[in-house]
Short mmCIF file of C-alpha atoms in Angstrom, two decimals:
data_model
loop_
_atom_site.label_atom_id
_atom_site.label_comp_id
_atom_site.label_asym_id
_atom_site.label_seq_id
_atom_site.Cartn_x
_atom_site.Cartn_y
_atom_site.Cartn_z
CA MET L 13 -81.19 20.68 -9.73
CA THR L 14 -78.74 17.87 -8.77
CA ARG L 15 -79.58 14.90 -6.48
CA VAL L 16 -77.62 12.13 -5.08
CA LEU L 17 -79.42 8.73 -4.94
CA GLU L 18 -78.73 5.30 -3.61
CA LEU L 19 -79.44 2.26 -5.67
CA ARG L 20 -79.34 -1.42 -5.00
CA GLY L 21 -75.92 -2.90 -3.95
CA GLY L 22 -74.78 0.42 -2.29
CA ILE L 23 -74.23 2.07 -5.53
CA SER L 24 -74.79 5.85 -5.58
CA VAL L 25 -75.59 8.07 -8.58
CA THR L 26 -75.65 11.78 -9.24
CA LEU L 27 -79.00 13.03 -11.00
CA ARG L 28 -78.95 16.30 -12.77
CA GLU L 29 -81.25 18.16 -14.99
CA ARG L 30 -79.00 20.75 -16.84
CA PRO L 31 -77.60 19.38 -20.00
CA GLU L 32 -73.83 19.55 -20.64
CA GLN L 33 -71.91 19.64 -23.97
CA ARG L 34 -70.61 16.25 -23.64
CA ASP L 35 -74.16 14.54 -22.80
CA ALA L 36 -75.10 14.65 -26.55
CA ALA L 37 -72.49 12.02 -27.48
CA ALA L 38 -72.66 10.15 -24.26
CA VAL L 39 -76.80 9.74 -24.91
CA GLY L 40 -75.84 8.57 -28.32
CA GLU L 41 -73.36 6.02 -26.81
CA ILE L 42 -76.02 4.82 -24.32
CA VAL L 43 -78.85 4.63 -26.84
CA ARG L 44 -76.68 2.54 -29.12
CA ALA L 45 -75.30 0.27 -26.43
CA THR L 46 -78.92 -0.59 -25.50
CA GLU L 47 -79.47 -2.20 -28.97
CA MET L 48 -83.14 -1.32 -28.72
CA PHE L 49 -83.07 1.48 -31.27
CA THR L 50 -82.37 2.22 -34.76
CA GLU L 51 -79.31 4.37 -35.89
CA GLU L 52 -82.08 7.07 -37.06
CA GLU L 53 -83.79 6.99 -33.58
CA CYS L 54 -80.31 7.10 -31.98
CA GLU L 55 -79.43 10.25 -33.95
CA VAL L 56 -82.86 11.85 -33.00
CA ALA L 57 -81.99 11.31 -29.20
CA GLU L 58 -78.53 13.07 -29.66
CA SER L 59 -80.29 15.96 -31.62
CA LEU L 60 -82.69 16.53 -28.81
CA VAL L 61 -79.75 16.90 -26.22
CA ARG L 62 -78.25 19.58 -28.57
CA GLU L 63 -81.33 21.32 -29.16
CA ALA L 64 -81.63 21.85 -25.24
CA LEU L 65 -78.12 23.02 -25.28
CA ALA L 66 -78.91 25.54 -27.97
CA GLY L 67 -81.54 27.21 -26.24
CA PRO L 68 -83.60 26.83 -23.01
CA HIS L 69 -87.07 27.04 -24.67
CA SER L 70 -86.56 23.74 -26.80
CA GLY L 71 -89.37 22.00 -24.78
CA TYR L 72 -87.10 19.07 -23.93
CA ARG L 73 -86.30 18.31 -20.32
CA PHE L 74 -83.95 15.92 -18.93
CA TRP L 75 -82.60 13.74 -16.08
CA PHE L 76 -79.14 12.77 -16.49
CA ALA L 77 -77.70 10.16 -14.23
CA THR L 78 -73.98 10.12 -13.58
CA LEU L 79 -72.18 6.81 -12.24
CA ASP L 80 -68.37 7.01 -11.51
CA GLY L 81 -68.11 10.19 -13.53
CA ARG L 82 -69.86 8.49 -16.63
CA LEU L 83 -73.37 9.20 -17.89
CA ALA L 84 -75.30 5.84 -17.14
CA GLY L 85 -78.59 6.70 -18.02
CA TYR L 86 -81.07 9.60 -18.70
CA SER L 87 -84.65 10.46 -19.44
CA CYS L 88 -86.01 13.09 -21.79
CA TYR L 89 -89.58 14.41 -21.37
CA GLY L 90 -91.52 17.58 -22.17
CA PRO L 91 -95.06 18.97 -22.43
CA VAL L 92 -97.09 17.90 -25.17
CA PRO L 93 -98.01 21.13 -27.31
CA ALA L 94 -101.79 21.89 -27.46
CA THR L 95 -102.60 19.99 -24.57
CA LEU L 96 -103.70 21.18 -21.17
CA ARG L 97 -101.70 18.80 -18.76
CA SER L 98 -100.15 15.94 -20.96
CA PHE L 99 -96.36 15.22 -20.83
CA ASP L 100 -94.42 12.82 -23.06
CA LEU L 101 -91.60 10.64 -21.80
CA TYR L 102 -89.49 10.72 -25.16
CA TRP L 103 -86.58 8.81 -24.02
CA ILE L 104 -85.59 6.79 -20.95
CA ALA L 105 -82.44 4.53 -21.40
CA VAL L 106 -79.82 3.10 -19.11
CA HIS L 107 -76.44 1.76 -20.28
CA PRO L 108 -76.12 -2.08 -20.15
CA ARG L 109 -73.15 -1.64 -17.68
CA ALA L 110 -75.39 0.05 -15.14
CA GLN L 111 -78.55 -2.13 -15.80
CA GLY L 112 -80.01 -4.25 -13.14
CA VAL L 113 -79.57 -1.73 -9.99
CA GLY L 114 -82.95 -0.06 -10.49
CA LEU L 115 -81.52 3.11 -12.13
CA GLY L 116 -84.34 3.01 -14.62
CA ALA L 117 -86.94 2.97 -12.12
CA LYS L 118 -85.19 6.12 -10.17
CA LEU L 119 -85.04 7.95 -13.42
CA LEU L 120 -88.77 7.48 -14.38
CA VAL L 121 -89.93 8.38 -10.57
CA GLN L 122 -87.71 11.41 -10.58
CA THR L 123 -89.33 12.19 -14.12
CA GLU L 124 -92.86 11.97 -12.90
CA ARG L 125 -92.13 14.25 -10.04
CA SER L 126 -90.72 16.69 -12.23
CA VAL L 127 -93.81 16.59 -14.64
CA ALA L 128 -96.18 16.98 -11.60
CA ALA L 129 -93.93 20.01 -10.27
CA LEU L 130 -94.53 21.55 -13.73
CA GLY L 131 -98.27 21.26 -13.65
CA GLY L 132 -98.57 17.94 -15.54
CA GLY L 133 -101.33 15.71 -15.01
CA ARG L 134 -100.52 12.71 -17.32
CA LEU L 135 -97.33 11.08 -18.63
CA TRP L 136 -97.51 9.18 -21.94
CA ILE L 137 -95.08 6.71 -23.16
CA GLU L 138 -94.89 5.23 -26.55
CA THR L 139 -93.12 2.02 -27.25
CA SER L 140 -93.32 -0.90 -29.74
CA GLY L 141 -95.44 -3.94 -29.57
CA ARG L 142 -92.72 -6.11 -30.91
CA ALA L 143 -91.68 -9.11 -28.87
CA ARG L 144 -88.21 -7.89 -28.20
CA TYR L 145 -89.96 -4.91 -26.29
CA HIS L 146 -91.55 -7.29 -23.98
CA GLY L 147 -89.20 -6.39 -21.20
CA THR L 148 -89.58 -2.50 -21.78
CA ARG L 149 -93.56 -2.89 -21.49
CA ALA L 150 -93.08 -4.95 -18.36
CA PHE L 151 -91.03 -2.17 -16.75
CA TYR L 152 -93.69 0.43 -17.51
CA ALA L 153 -96.45 -1.95 -16.25
CA ARG L 154 -94.57 -2.30 -13.17
CA SER L 155 -94.09 1.30 -12.76
CA GLY L 156 -97.67 1.78 -12.70
CA TYR L 157 -98.55 2.44 -16.37
CA THR L 158 -101.66 1.33 -18.18
CA SER L 159 -101.54 0.14 -21.72
CA ALA L 160 -103.93 2.74 -23.11
CA ALA L 161 -104.38 1.99 -26.94
CA ALA L 162 -102.41 0.27 -29.83
CA LEU L 163 -101.92 1.36 -33.43
CA GLU L 164 -101.53 -1.49 -35.42
CA ASP L 165 -98.96 -1.88 -38.13
CA PHE L 166 -97.77 1.79 -37.10
CA TYR L 167 -93.95 1.45 -37.21
CA ALA L 168 -93.96 -1.47 -39.81
CA PRO L 169 -96.24 -4.23 -40.77
CA GLY L 170 -96.52 -6.43 -37.82
CA ASP L 171 -94.78 -3.59 -35.66
CA SER L 172 -97.61 -1.69 -33.45
CA LYS L 173 -97.35 1.33 -31.41
CA ILE L 174 -98.50 0.94 -27.77
CA PHE L 175 -99.46 3.99 -25.70
CA PHE L 176 -98.76 3.70 -21.93
CA VAL L 177 -100.02 6.45 -19.50
CA LYS L 178 -100.07 7.24 -15.83
CA GLY L 179 -101.72 10.04 -13.96
CA VAL L 180 -98.84 12.00 -12.00
CA GLY L 181 -100.51 15.13 -10.93
CA PRO L 182 -102.73 15.89 -7.76
CA ALA L 183 -105.92 15.68 -9.80
CA ARG L 184 -105.01 12.71 -11.94
CA GLY L 185 -106.61 14.63 -14.94
CA MET Z 20 -97.32 19.65 -59.76
CA THR Z 21 -100.72 21.74 -60.31
CA ARG Z 22 -103.92 20.41 -61.06
CA VAL Z 23 -107.64 21.69 -61.90
CA LEU Z 24 -110.44 19.94 -60.59
CA GLU Z 25 -114.18 20.38 -60.99
CA LEU Z 26 -116.24 20.38 -57.88
CA ARG Z 27 -120.08 20.32 -57.41
CA GLY Z 28 -122.02 23.35 -58.73
CA GLY Z 29 -119.60 23.86 -61.73
CA ILE Z 30 -117.01 25.19 -59.52
CA SER Z 31 -113.28 24.57 -60.41
CA VAL Z 32 -110.35 24.91 -58.23
CA THR Z 33 -106.47 24.73 -58.81
CA LEU Z 34 -104.55 22.26 -56.69
CA ARG Z 35 -100.78 23.05 -56.30
CA GLU Z 36 -98.06 21.31 -54.38
CA ARG Z 37 -95.34 23.84 -54.17
CA PRO Z 38 -95.93 26.43 -51.30
CA GLU Z 39 -95.61 30.27 -51.93
CA GLN Z 40 -94.69 33.13 -49.60
CA ARG Z 41 -98.34 34.31 -49.23
CA ASP Z 42 -99.41 30.75 -48.27
CA ALA Z 43 -98.49 31.13 -44.67
CA ALA Z 44 -100.86 33.91 -43.97
CA ALA Z 45 -103.61 32.47 -46.08
CA VAL Z 46 -103.25 29.09 -44.10
CA GLY Z 47 -103.57 31.00 -40.98
CA GLU Z 48 -106.51 32.92 -42.06
CA ILE Z 49 -108.29 29.77 -43.23
CA VAL Z 50 -107.68 27.67 -40.00
CA ARG Z 51 -108.73 30.72 -37.96
CA ALA Z 52 -112.01 31.17 -39.88
CA THR Z 53 -113.20 27.47 -39.36
CA GLU Z 54 -112.96 28.11 -35.54
CA MET Z 55 -111.94 24.67 -34.74
CA PHE Z 56 -108.36 25.39 -33.76
CA THR Z 57 -106.88 27.19 -30.81
CA GLU Z 58 -104.61 30.23 -31.48
CA GLU Z 59 -101.51 28.08 -30.53
CA GLU Z 60 -102.65 25.45 -33.15
CA CYS Z 61 -103.27 28.11 -36.06
CA GLU Z 62 -99.64 29.43 -35.27
CA VAL Z 63 -98.35 25.83 -35.71
CA ALA Z 64 -100.36 25.45 -38.98
CA GLU Z 65 -98.74 28.63 -40.45
CA SER Z 66 -95.13 27.76 -39.16
CA LEU Z 67 -95.25 24.44 -40.94
CA VAL Z 68 -95.59 26.40 -44.25
CA ARG Z 69 -92.77 28.80 -43.37
CA GLU Z 70 -90.70 25.72 -42.52
CA ALA Z 71 -91.36 24.25 -46.03
CA LEU Z 72 -90.72 27.51 -47.61
CA ALA Z 73 -87.34 27.82 -45.80
CA GLY Z 74 -86.10 24.38 -47.09
CA PRO Z 75 -87.23 21.54 -49.04
CA HIS Z 76 -86.42 18.94 -46.62
CA SER Z 77 -88.91 20.14 -43.75
CA GLY Z 78 -90.68 16.76 -44.02
CA TYR Z 79 -93.99 18.67 -44.58
CA ARG Z 80 -95.76 18.52 -47.76
CA PHE Z 81 -98.78 20.12 -48.95
CA TRP Z 82 -101.68 20.45 -51.51
CA PHE Z 83 -103.00 24.05 -51.81
CA ALA Z 84 -106.50 24.67 -53.53
CA THR Z 85 -107.07 28.00 -55.28
CA LEU Z 86 -110.51 29.29 -55.76
CA ASP Z 87 -111.00 32.62 -57.76
CA GLY Z 88 -107.40 33.44 -56.92
CA ARG Z 89 -107.60 33.15 -53.19
CA LEU Z 90 -106.43 30.18 -51.29
CA ALA Z 91 -109.55 28.06 -50.16
CA GLY Z 92 -108.06 25.13 -48.58
CA TYR Z 93 -105.15 23.03 -48.03
CA SER Z 94 -103.58 19.79 -46.72
CA CYS Z 95 -100.30 19.19 -44.91
CA TYR Z 96 -98.77 15.68 -44.48
CA GLY Z 97 -95.65 13.83 -44.28
CA PRO Z 98 -93.87 10.64 -43.35
CA VAL Z 99 -93.55 9.64 -39.81
CA PRO Z 100 -90.00 9.48 -38.84
CA ALA Z 101 -88.88 5.91 -37.81
CA THR Z 102 -91.64 4.35 -39.51
CA LEU Z 103 -91.51 2.21 -42.61
CA ARG Z 104 -94.57 3.47 -44.32
CA SER Z 105 -96.72 5.42 -41.97
CA PHE Z 106 -97.70 8.96 -42.95
CA ASP Z 107 -99.47 11.75 -40.81
CA LEU Z 108 -102.03 14.05 -42.16
CA TYR Z 109 -101.03 16.98 -40.00
CA TRP Z 110 -103.92 19.52 -41.45
CA ILE Z 111 -106.68 19.75 -43.47
CA ALA Z 112 -108.82 22.61 -43.71
CA VAL Z 113 -111.30 24.38 -46.10
CA HIS Z 114 -112.31 28.00 -45.61
CA PRO Z 115 -116.10 28.39 -44.67
CA ARG Z 116 -116.75 30.33 -47.77
CA ALA Z 117 -115.63 27.36 -49.91
CA GLN Z 118 -117.30 24.62 -47.79
CA GLY Z 119 -119.87 22.20 -49.03
CA VAL Z 120 -118.87 21.68 -52.53
CA GLY Z 121 -116.49 18.88 -51.90
CA LEU Z 122 -113.29 20.46 -51.60
CA GLY Z 123 -112.36 18.72 -48.49
CA ALA Z 124 -112.73 15.32 -49.96
CA LYS Z 125 -111.04 16.22 -53.04
CA LEU Z 126 -107.98 17.56 -51.14
CA LEU Z 127 -108.06 14.32 -48.96
CA VAL Z 128 -108.14 12.03 -52.00
CA GLN Z 129 -105.24 14.02 -53.79
CA THR Z 130 -103.29 13.52 -50.38
CA GLU Z 131 -104.02 9.88 -50.40
CA ARG Z 132 -102.67 9.43 -53.81
CA SER Z 133 -99.62 11.45 -53.12
CA VAL Z 134 -98.69 9.29 -49.98
CA ALA Z 135 -99.15 6.23 -52.02
CA ALA Z 136 -96.93 7.60 -54.71
CA LEU Z 137 -94.30 8.55 -52.07
CA GLY Z 138 -94.18 4.82 -51.03
CA GLY Z 139 -96.52 5.31 -48.10
CA GLY Z 140 -99.05 2.41 -46.72
CA ARG Z 141 -100.86 4.11 -44.07
CA LEU Z 142 -102.16 7.48 -43.55
CA TRP Z 143 -102.99 8.41 -40.03
CA ILE Z 144 -105.03 11.34 -38.64
CA GLU Z 145 -105.42 12.51 -35.27
CA THR Z 146 -108.52 14.56 -34.20
CA SER Z 147 -110.51 15.15 -30.85
CA GLY Z 148 -113.05 13.02 -29.24
CA ARG Z 149 -115.08 16.36 -28.48
CA ALA Z 150 -118.80 16.62 -29.56
CA ARG Z 151 -117.72 19.78 -31.66
CA TYR Z 152 -115.50 17.58 -33.84
CA HIS Z 153 -118.31 15.23 -34.71
CA GLY Z 154 -118.75 16.39 -38.19
CA THR Z 155 -114.78 16.20 -38.77
CA ARG Z 156 -114.87 12.51 -37.47
CA ALA Z 157 -117.87 11.58 -39.60
CA PHE Z 158 -115.78 13.20 -42.63
CA TYR Z 159 -112.99 10.87 -42.28
CA ALA Z 160 -115.38 7.97 -41.80
CA ARG Z 161 -117.28 8.66 -45.01
CA SER Z 162 -113.72 9.05 -46.48
CA GLY Z 163 -112.88 5.48 -45.59
CA TYR Z 164 -110.92 6.07 -42.52
CA THR Z 165 -111.23 3.44 -39.61
CA SER Z 166 -111.31 4.94 -36.01
CA ALA Z 167 -108.14 2.82 -34.65
CA ALA Z 168 -107.67 3.82 -30.86
CA ALA Z 169 -108.61 6.60 -28.39
CA LEU Z 170 -106.29 8.18 -25.77
CA GLU Z 171 -108.69 9.38 -22.98
CA ASP Z 172 -108.19 12.77 -21.63
CA PHE Z 173 -105.20 13.50 -23.86
CA TYR Z 174 -105.74 17.01 -24.94
CA ALA Z 175 -107.58 17.79 -21.37
CA PRO Z 176 -109.71 16.21 -19.04
CA GLY Z 177 -112.73 14.79 -21.13
CA ASP Z 178 -111.07 15.74 -24.35
CA SER Z 179 -109.60 12.35 -25.91
CA LYS Z 180 -107.45 12.16 -29.03
CA ILE Z 181 -108.90 9.78 -31.63
CA PHE Z 182 -106.77 8.00 -34.22
CA PHE Z 183 -107.94 7.44 -37.83
CA VAL Z 184 -106.14 5.27 -40.44
CA LYS Z 185 -106.46 4.26 -43.88
CA GLY Z 186 -104.44 2.03 -45.88
CA VAL Z 187 -103.40 3.96 -49.19
CA GLY Z 188 -100.75 1.95 -50.64
CA PRO Z 189 -100.91 -1.00 -52.78
CA ALA Z 190 -99.96 -3.75 -50.27
CA ARG Z 191 -102.20 -1.95 -47.62
CA GLY Z 192 -99.35 -2.57 -45.06
#
């Protein structure tokens, strides 16, 4: 599916679900440009696009946002295996040149709608408890997510993993 | 590596790290015999053995316990990607015919030693909060694991995910 969305400042972006060959490199460029992820994580982000390109049953789904012909942001999500209605938001990122116009929020809302349409009940997000991720956590809180749990020292000593969750299906189960 | 261990009642088992071709089916038989996992989960358990057989860099490591020439139990663990020293215990299971002699505890201790030897600092275990997993959770608590967090309704409405953790490295980081 493809949709055209109006953002703040009269900017319009195109949202598209199906991955294209050039998306893998563009996703790598975006996540590196945010300076929020390690090189290992950036390679994972790219590889998930390549897995989805290789076969439709990879379990990874996407929304890609194009602005002026270039990829400006994307989300990556999918059902959590062995759960009834839990989905994970694996990635959401907006290129710094496209930040500040509400694109991240639009991508997140579109992702939640897709999860609900696929029968999902809860969308889970994992992020770091480090100070530099304060803005990320505030974004999820503004978007209606609850901080559900924390795993101390998960990523490294002093770097915890925080789980956010939001009920997105009709039954909120 | 291979080790011979004495269990309660004068029973001795052989512990082995390297997976063999017949382990995949034997692992499937064990996890099904416990009646604690869904068919989907049992297939995942088998597939992790096959992945490790296909290449040494699968990220999945094992301890297999053989009793009277047959696989009696096993553990499956590995480093958590993008973390400094966190490891996950993906699976631990003992065939019902070999339960009650301390084999699960031995497999867990051996796994913790391997994690520490590989530079791991914390071993994480995820399990269900459902009543039928009470014995499983009590086993982890007896083995020195702390219940670190719970994700409500994660597996299904009313079925939460519980995280246990134990510091296993010298610095307990």
